[in-house]
Coordinates of C-alpha atoms in Angstrom, one line a residue:
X1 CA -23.2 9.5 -18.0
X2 CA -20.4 7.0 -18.9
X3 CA -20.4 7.5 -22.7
X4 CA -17.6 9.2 -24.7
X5 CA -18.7 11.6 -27.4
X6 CA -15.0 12.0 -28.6
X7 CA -13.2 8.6 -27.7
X8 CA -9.9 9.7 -27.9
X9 CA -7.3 11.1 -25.9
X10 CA -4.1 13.0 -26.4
X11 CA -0.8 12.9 -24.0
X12 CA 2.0 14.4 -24.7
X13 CA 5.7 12.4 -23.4
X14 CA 8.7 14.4 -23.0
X15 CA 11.8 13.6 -20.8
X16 CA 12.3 16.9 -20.0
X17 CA 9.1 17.5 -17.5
X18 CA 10.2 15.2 -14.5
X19 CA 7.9 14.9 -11.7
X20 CA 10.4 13.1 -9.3
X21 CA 12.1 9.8 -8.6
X22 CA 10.1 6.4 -9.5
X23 CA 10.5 5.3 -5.6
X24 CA 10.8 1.6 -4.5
X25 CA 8.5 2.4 -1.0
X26 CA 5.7 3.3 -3.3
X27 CA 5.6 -0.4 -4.1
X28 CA 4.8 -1.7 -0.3
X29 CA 2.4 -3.7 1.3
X30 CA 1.1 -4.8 4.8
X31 CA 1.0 -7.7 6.9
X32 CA -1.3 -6.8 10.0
X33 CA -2.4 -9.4 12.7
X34 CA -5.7 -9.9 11.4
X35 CA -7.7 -12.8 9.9
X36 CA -5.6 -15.3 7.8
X37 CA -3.0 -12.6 6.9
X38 CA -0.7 -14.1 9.1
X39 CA -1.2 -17.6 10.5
X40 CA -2.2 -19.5 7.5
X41 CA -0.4 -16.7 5.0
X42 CA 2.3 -16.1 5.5
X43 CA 3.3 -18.6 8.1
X44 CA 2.1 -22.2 8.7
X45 CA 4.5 -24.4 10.0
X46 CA 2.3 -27.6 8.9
X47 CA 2.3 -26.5 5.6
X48 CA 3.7 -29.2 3.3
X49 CA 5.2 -26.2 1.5
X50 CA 6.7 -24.6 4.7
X51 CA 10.2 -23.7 5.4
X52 CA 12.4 -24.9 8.9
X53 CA 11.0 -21.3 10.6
X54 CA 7.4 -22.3 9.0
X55 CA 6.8 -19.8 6.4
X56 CA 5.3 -20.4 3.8
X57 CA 7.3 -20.9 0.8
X58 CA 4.7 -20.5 -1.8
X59 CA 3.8 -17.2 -0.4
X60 CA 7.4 -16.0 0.0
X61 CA 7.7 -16.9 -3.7
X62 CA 4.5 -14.9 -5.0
X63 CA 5.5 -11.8 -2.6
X64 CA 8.9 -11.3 -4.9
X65 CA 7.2 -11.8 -7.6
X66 CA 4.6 -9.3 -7.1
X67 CA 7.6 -6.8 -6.5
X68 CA 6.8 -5.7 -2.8
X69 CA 9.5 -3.2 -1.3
X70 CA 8.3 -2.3 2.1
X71 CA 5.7 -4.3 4.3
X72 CA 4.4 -2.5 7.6
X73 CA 3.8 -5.0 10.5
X74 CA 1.9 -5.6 13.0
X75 CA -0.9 -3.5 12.4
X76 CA -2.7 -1.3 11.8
X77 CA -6.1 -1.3 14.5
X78 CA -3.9 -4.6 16.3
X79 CA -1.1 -2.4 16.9
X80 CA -2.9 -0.1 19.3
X81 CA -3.7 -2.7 22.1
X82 CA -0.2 -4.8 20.9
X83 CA 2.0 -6.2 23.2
X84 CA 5.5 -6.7 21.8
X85 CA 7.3 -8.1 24.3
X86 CA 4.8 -11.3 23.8
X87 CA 5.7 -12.3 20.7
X88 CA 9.3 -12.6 21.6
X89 CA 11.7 -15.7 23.3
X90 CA 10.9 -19.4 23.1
X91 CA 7.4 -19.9 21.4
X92 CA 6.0 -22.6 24.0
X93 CA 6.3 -19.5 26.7
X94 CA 4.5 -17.1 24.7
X95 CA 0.9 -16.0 25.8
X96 CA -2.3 -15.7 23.8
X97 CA -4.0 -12.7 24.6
X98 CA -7.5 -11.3 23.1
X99 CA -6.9 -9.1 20.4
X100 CA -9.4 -6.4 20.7
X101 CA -9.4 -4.5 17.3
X102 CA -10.5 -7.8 15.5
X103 CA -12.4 -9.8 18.2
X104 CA -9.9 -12.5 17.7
X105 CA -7.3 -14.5 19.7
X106 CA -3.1 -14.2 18.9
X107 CA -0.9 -17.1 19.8
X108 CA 2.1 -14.5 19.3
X109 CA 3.4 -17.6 17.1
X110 CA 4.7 -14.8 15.1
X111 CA 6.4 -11.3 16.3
X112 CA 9.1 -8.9 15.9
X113 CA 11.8 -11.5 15.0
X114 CA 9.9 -13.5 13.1
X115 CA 8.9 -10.6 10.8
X116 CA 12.3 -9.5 10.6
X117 CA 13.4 -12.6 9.3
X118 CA 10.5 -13.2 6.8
X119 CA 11.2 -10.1 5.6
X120 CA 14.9 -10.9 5.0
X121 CA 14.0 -14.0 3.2
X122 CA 11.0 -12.2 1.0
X123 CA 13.7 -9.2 0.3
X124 CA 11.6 -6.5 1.6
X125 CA 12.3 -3.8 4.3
X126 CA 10.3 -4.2 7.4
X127 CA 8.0 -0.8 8.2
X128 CA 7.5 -1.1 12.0
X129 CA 4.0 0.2 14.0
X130 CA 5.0 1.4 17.8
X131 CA 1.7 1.0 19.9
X132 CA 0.1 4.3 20.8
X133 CA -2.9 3.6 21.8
X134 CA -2.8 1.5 25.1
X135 CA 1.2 2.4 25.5
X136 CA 3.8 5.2 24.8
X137 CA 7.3 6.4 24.6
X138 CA 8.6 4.0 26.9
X139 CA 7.5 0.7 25.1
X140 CA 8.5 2.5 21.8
X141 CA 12.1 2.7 23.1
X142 CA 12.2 -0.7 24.5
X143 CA 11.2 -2.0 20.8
X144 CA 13.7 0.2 19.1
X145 CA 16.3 -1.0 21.5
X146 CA 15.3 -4.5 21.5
X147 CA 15.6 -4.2 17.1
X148 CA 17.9 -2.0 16.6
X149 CA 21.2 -2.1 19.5
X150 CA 23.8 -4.0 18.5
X151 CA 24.5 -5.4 22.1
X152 CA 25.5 -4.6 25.7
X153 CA 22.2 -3.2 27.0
X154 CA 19.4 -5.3 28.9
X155 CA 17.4 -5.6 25.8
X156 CA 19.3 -6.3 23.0
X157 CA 21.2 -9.1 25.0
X158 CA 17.7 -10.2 25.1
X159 CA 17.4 -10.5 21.5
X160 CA 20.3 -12.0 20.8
X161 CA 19.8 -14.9 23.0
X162 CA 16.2 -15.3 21.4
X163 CA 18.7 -15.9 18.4
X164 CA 18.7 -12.8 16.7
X165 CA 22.3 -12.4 16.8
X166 CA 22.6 -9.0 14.2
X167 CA 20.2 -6.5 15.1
X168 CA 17.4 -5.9 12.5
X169 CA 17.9 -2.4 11.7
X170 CA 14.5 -1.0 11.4
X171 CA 14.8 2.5 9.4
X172 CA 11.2 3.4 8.6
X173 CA 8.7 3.5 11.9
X174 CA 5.0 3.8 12.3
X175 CA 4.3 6.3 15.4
X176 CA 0.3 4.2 16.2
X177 CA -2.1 3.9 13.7
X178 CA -5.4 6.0 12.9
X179 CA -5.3 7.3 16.3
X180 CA -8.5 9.8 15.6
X181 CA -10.6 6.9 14.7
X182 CA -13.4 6.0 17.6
X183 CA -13.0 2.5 16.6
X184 CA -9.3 2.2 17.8
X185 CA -7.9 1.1 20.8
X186 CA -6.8 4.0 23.0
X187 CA -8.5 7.1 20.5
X188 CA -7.4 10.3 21.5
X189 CA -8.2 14.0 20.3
X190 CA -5.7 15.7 17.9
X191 CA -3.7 16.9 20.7
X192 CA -3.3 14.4 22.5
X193 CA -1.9 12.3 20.0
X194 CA 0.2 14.7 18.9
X195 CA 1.8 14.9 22.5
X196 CA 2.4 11.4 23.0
X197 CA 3.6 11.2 19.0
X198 CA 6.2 14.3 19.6
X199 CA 7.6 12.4 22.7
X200 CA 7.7 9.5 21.1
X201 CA 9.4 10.7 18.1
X202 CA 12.0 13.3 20.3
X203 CA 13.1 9.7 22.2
X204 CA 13.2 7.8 19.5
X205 CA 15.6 10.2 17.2
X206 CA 17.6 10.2 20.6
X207 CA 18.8 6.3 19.7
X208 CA 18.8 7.3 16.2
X209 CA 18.6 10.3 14.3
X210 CA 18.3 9.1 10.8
X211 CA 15.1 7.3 11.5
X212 CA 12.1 7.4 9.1
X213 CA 9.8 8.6 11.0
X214 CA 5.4 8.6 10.2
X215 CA 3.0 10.7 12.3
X216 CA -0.1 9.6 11.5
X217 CA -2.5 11.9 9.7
X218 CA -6.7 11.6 9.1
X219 CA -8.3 8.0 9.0
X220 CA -9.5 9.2 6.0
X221 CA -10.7 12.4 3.9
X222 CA -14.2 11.4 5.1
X223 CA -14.0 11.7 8.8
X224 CA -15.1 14.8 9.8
X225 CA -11.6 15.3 11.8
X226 CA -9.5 15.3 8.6
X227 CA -7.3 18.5 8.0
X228 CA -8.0 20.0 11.5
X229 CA -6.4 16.4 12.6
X230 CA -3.5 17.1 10.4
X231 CA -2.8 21.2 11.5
X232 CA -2.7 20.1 15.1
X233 CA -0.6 16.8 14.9
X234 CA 2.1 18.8 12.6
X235 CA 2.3 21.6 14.3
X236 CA 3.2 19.9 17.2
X237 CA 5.4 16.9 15.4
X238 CA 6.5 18.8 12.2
X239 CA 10.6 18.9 12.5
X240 CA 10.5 15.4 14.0
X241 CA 8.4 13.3 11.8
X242 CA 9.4 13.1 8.1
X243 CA 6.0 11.9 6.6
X244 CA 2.5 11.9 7.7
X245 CA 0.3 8.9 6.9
X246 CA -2.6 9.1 4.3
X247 CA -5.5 5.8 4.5
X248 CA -8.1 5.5 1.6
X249 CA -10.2 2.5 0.4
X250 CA -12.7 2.6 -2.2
X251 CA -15.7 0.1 -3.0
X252 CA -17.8 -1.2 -5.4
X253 CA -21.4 -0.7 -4.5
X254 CA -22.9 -1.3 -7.6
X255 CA -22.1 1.6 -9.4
X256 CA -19.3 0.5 -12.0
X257 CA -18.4 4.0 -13.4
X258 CA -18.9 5.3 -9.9
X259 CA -16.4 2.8 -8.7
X260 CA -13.9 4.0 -11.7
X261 CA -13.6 7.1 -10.5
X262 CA -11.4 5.9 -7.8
X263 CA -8.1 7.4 -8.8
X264 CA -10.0 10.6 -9.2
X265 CA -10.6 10.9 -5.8
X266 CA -7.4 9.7 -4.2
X267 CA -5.5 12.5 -6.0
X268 CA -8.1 14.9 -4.8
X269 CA -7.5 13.5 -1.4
X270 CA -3.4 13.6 -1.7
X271 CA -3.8 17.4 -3.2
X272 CA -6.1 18.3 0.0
X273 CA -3.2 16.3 2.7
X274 CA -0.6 18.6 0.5
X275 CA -2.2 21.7 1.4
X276 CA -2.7 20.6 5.2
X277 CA 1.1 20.0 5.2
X278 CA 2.2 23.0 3.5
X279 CA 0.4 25.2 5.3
X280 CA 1.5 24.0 8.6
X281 CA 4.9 24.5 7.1
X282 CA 4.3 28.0 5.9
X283 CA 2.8 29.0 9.3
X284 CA 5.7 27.5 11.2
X285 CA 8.3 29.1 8.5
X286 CA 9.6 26.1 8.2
X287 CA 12.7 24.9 6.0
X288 CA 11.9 21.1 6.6
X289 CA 9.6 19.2 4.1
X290 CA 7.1 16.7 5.3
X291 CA 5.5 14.7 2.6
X292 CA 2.9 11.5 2.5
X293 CA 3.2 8.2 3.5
X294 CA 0.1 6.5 1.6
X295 CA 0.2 3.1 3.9
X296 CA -3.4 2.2 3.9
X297 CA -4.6 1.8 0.0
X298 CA -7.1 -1.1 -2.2
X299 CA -10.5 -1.2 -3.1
X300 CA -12.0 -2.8 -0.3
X301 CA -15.8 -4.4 -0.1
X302 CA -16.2 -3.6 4.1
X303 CA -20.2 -3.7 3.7
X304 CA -19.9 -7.5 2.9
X305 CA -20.6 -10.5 5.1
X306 CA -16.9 -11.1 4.9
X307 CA -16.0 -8.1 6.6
X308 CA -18.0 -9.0 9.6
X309 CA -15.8 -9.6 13.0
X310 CA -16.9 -12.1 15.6
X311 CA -18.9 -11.6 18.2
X312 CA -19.8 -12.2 21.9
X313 CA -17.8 -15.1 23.2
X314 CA -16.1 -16.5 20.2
X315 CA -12.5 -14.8 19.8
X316 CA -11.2 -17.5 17.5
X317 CA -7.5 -17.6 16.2
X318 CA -7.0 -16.4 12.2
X319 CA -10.6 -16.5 11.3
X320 CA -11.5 -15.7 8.0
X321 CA -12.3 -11.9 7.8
X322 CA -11.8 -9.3 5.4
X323 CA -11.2 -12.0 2.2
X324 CA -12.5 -10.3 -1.0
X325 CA -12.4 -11.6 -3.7
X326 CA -11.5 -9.3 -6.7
X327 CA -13.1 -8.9 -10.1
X328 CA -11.7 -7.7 -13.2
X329 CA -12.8 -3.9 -12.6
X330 CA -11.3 -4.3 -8.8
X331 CA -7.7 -4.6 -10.6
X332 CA -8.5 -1.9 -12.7
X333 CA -8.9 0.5 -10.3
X334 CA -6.1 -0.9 -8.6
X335 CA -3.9 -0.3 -11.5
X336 CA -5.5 3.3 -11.8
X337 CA -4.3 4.0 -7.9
X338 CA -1.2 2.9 -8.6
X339 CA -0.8 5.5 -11.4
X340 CA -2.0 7.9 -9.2
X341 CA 0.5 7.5 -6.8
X342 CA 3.2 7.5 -9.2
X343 CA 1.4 10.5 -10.5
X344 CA 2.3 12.5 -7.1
X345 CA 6.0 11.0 -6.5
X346 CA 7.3 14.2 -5.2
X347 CA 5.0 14.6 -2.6
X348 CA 3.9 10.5 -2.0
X349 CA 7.3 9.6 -0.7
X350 CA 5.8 5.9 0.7
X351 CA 3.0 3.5 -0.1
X352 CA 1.7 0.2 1.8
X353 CA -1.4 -1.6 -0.6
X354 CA -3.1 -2.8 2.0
X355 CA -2.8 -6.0 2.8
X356 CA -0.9 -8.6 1.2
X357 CA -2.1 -12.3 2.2
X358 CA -5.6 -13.3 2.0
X359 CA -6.6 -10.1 4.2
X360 CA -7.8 -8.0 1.0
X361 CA -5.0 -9.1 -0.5
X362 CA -3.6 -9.6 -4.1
X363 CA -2.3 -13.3 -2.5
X364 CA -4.7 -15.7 -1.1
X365 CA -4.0 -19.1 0.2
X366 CA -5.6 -22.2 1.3
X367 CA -4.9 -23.9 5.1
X368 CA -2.9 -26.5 3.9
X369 CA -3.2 -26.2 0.5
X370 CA -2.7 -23.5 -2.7
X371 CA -1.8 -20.4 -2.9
X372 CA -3.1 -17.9 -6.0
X373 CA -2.9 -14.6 -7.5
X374 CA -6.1 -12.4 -7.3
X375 CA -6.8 -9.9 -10.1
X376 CA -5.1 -7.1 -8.5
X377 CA -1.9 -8.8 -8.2
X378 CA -1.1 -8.5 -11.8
X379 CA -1.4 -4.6 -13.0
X380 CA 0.4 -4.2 -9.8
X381 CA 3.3 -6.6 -10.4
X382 CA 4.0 -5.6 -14.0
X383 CA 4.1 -1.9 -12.2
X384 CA 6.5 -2.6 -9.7
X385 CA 8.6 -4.7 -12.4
X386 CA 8.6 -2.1 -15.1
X387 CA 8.5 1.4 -13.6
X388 CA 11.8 2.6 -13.0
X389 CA 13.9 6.0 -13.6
X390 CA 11.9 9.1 -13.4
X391 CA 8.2 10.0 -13.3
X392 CA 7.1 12.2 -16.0
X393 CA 4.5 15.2 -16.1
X394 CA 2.1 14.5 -19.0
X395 CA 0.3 16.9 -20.4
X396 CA -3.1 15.1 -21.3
X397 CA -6.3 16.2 -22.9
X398 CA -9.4 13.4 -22.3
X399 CA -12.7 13.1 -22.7
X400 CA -14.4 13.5 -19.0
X401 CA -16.9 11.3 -17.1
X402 CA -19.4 12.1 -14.7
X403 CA -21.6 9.8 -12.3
X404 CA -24.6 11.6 -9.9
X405 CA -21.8 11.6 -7.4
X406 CA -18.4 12.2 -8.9
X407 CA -18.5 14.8 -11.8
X408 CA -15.9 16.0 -14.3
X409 CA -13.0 13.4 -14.2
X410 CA -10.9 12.2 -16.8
X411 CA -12.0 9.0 -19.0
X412 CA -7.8 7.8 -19.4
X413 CA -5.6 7.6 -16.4
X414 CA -2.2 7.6 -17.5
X415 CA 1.5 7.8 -16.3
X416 CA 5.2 7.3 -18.2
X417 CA 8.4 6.2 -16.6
X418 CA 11.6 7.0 -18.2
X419 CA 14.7 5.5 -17.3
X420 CA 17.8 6.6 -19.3
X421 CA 20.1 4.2 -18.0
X422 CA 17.9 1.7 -19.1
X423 CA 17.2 3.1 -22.4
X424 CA 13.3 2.5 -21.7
X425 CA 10.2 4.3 -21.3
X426 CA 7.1 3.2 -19.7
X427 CA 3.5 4.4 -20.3
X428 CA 0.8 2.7 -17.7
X429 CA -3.1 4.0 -18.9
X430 CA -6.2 3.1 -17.8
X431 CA -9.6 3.3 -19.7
X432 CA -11.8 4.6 -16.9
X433 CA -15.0 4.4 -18.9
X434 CA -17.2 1.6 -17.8
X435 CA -19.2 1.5 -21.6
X436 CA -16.7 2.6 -23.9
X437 CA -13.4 2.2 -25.7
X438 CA -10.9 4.8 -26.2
X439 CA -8.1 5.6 -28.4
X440 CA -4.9 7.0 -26.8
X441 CA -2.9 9.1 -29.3
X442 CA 0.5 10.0 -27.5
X443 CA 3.3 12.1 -28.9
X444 CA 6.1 10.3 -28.2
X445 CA 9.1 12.7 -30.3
X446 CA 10.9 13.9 -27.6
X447 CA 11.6 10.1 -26.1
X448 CA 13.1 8.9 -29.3
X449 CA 11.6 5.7 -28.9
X450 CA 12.7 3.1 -31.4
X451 CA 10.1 0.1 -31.1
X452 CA 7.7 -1.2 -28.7
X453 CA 9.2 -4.2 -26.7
X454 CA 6.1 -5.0 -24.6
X455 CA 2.4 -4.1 -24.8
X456 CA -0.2 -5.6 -22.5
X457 CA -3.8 -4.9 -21.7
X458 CA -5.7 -6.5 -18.9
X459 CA -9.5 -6.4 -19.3
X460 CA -12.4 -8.8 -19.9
X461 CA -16.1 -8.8 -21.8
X462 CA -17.5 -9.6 -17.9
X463 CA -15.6 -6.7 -16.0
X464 CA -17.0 -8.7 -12.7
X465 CA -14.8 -12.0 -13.7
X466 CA -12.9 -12.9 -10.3
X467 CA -10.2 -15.1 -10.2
X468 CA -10.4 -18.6 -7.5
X469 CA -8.2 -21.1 -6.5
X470 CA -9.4 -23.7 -9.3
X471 CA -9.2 -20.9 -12.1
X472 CA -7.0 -18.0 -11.7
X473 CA -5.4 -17.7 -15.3
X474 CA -8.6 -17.5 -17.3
X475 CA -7.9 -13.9 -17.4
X476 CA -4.9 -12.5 -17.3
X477 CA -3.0 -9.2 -19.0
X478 CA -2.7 -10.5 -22.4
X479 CA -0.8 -8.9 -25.6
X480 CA -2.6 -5.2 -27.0
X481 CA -1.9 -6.5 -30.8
X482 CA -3.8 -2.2 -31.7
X483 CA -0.6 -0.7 -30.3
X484 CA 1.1 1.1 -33.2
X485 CA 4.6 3.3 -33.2
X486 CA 4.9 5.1 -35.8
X487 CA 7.9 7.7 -35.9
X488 CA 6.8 10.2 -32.7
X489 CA 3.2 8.9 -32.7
X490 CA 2.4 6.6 -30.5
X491 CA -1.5 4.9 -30.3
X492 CA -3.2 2.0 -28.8
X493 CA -7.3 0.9 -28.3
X494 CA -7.6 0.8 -24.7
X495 CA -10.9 -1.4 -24.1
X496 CA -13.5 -0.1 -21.1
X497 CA -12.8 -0.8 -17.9
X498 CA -9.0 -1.6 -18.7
X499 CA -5.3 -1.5 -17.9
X500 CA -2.6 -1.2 -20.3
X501 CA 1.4 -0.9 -20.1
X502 CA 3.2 -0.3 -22.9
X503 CA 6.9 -0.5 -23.1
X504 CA 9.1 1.1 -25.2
X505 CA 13.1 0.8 -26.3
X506 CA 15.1 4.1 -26.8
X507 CA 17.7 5.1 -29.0
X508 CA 20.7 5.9 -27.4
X509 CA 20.5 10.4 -27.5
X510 CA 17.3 11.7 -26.7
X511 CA 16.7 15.2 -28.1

């Protein structure tokens, strides 16, 4: 099912065919109260490594370079039964309280200015998750208030004598998280979410009108409440949200090729969410645009022992849950989501890779000890880095796959970036065949590309190779020596199960 009777396939690059903006948000991650993410990632005052506000400098210096834009905070299922008025004002007065979504206990060591200043200091724009689930409007506004305000009102004074002089200027705003999900704190049916998200929304645009602001959509394309979910909440939130939220993990159980399919089936999902939104549009004759915020993405193993919450009486503080480790193939598909969202830039106007510390996470640390890059932390680092400019339509012809679940997807994965000001282009491919090598054959004419500066390909013989603590560099994306330019042609062997960028240098007029 995974062999290739004709291993090569043709794209075709030309400037001309623009897909939309590269955006910076697509690049985004998540830090959610739960497990190690937190206490023990990202902040750990004991740490011999930690700053004077006890974060974690080793982290902070990973999270730049893995090129994060945005980071959404607190949660995720925490948000629902959160609280934010605990995590605020002198730590030694701050309560612990039970944190229902993960069976687990918060100090409320960390919180809303905390976050805002660890984002500062990692140079990323905070993405902020209002409670809907066991609160509403009111504590929304308070929050907004309390981040936003300048000074003069009851709660902003507040903040500023916690020490947060400036306000923290929040833009972008979560309105709850997976609300039609039985597991969350507070679940509600499609209309009443979309009540409590319209008033939310309606106050919240009454501080500030230029907001960002996310309804959320489906759990996922697998619940049996997606796109009804979607017609109800946006018909009743459409001209006050500007993006409704899209969640999607994929896992590995045991079927490789099965697993490579991946990017297949989040563009299926993002084509299906398009035709929820624009037909909610349509019906409402509607001159506004709503597009996706994508803020719950990764491969992620939830069937494993490490996915297993606590139980009964033990609510311990940052236990160790959710902590895959990746493999080889994980960062492959990674890569290949990635591409997909790039892929569907004019409609995925936001991303979050979920989550970014040791909480399925490219970054994973010790207590007290190392911090190290897992295999997903490089294809999407050298992404973030090296996409820039504009998004490209391809035209493609590939061999297809099939597996006794996923049938008639493409074997290569592939987008280009072109960035004139720059004077570079940027093709990102990925060999989705778990068995066999393929030769991409691009025409390349129309980008007048002089030389490649940069080719790289991350695979390995043993696509199940995961990185550790003692041995993360064994593997790592290494110089593609079979990439050739040769006038307009441009080919390369892309290895099974593998990621490839390829940059190239333009001459100054392109045709």
């Amino acid at each position: 099912m995974g062999n290739l009777e004709n291993p090569t396939a043709k794209i075709t690059i030309d400037p001309a065919f623009v897909v939309g903006p590269v955006r910076r948000k697509t690049f985004g991650a998540f830090v959610e109260h739960l497990g190690r993410c937190v206490y023990t990632g990202i902040f750990e005052p004991e740490h011999p490594k930690a700053d004077d506000d006890g974060f974690r400098t080793d982290v902070l210096d990973l999270t730049k370079e893995l090129g994060v834009s945005t980071v959404r905070y607190p949660g995720g299922n925490f948000v629902s039964g959160y609280r934010w008025e605990d995590g605020v004002g002198p730590k030694e007065d701050r309560p612990t309280r039970l944190d229902l979504a993960w069976h687990s206990s918060d100090p409320n060591l960390v919180g809303v200015d905390e976050f805002a200043k660890w984002s500062e200091k990692a140079g990323v724009e905070p993405m902020m998750a209002v409670n809907l689930g066991t609160r509403g409007p009111q504590e929304a506004l308070d929050l907004l208030e309390y981040s936003n305000i300048k000074g003069g009102t009851a709660l902003s004074e507040q903040r500023k004598a916690n020490g947060a002089v400036e306000p923290h200027n929040i833009t972008m705003w979560c309105l709850g998280n997976e609300m039609d999900g039985f597991w969350q704190i507070g679940h509600k049916k499609a209309d009443e979410y979309a009540r409590v998200a319209a008033e939310t929304a309606r106050a919240m645009r009454m501080v500030n009108p230029d907001l960002e602001l996310v309804a959320c959509g489906s759990s996922g394309p697998t619940m049996p409440t997606f796109g009804e979910w979607e017609r109800v909440v946006l018909n009743e939130t459409y001209e006050l949200v500007d993006l409704i939220s899209a969640h999607q993990y994929f896992e590995d159980f045991g079927d490789l090729q099965e697993h490579l399919s991946a990017g297949h089936r989040m563009e299926a999902f993002i084509k299906d969410l398009v035709s929820h939104i624009d037909h909610v549009k349509s019906a409402n004759k509607s001159g506004k645009q709503v597009n996706i915020s994508f803020d719950e993405w990764n491969v992620w193993h939830m069937s494993r022992d490490e996915s297993k919450v606590p139980t009964g009486d033990d609510w311990p503080v940052a236990p160790v849950l959710l902590e895959d480790r990746y493999t080889v193939a994980d960062a492959v598909v990674v890569g290949d989501l990635l591409i997909t969202l790039l892929r569907n830039t004019d409609r995925v106007h936001s991303a979050s890779l979920a989550q970014l510390v040791n909480v399925i996470a490219p970054i994973m640390t010790e207590p007290g000890g190392r911090a190290w890059r897992q295999t997903t932390f490089h294809p999407f680092a050298l992404t973030s880095q090296n996409a820039s400019g504009t998004v490209l339509n391809l035209a493609v012809e590939s061999p297809l796959l099939e597996t006794e679940k996923t049938s008639g997807f493409t074997a290569l994965s592939a987008v280009a970036t072109f960035d004139a000001e720059a004077k570079e282009a940027v093709v990102f491919a990925v060999n989705r065949s778990a068995t066999d090598a393929l030769t991409l054959d691009a025409a390349v004419g129309s980008l007048n590309a002089s030389k490649v500066i940069e080719a790289v390909t991350y695979s390995n013989k043993d696509p199940y190779w995961q990185a550790t603590a003692d041995d993360s560099t064994s593997v790592l994306p290494s110089e593609n020596v079979s990439v050739k330019l040769d006038g307009g042609r441009l080919t390369a062997a892309l290895p099974a199960v593998s990621w490839t960028m390829i940059r190239l240098s333009l001459e100054d007029q392109v045709n």
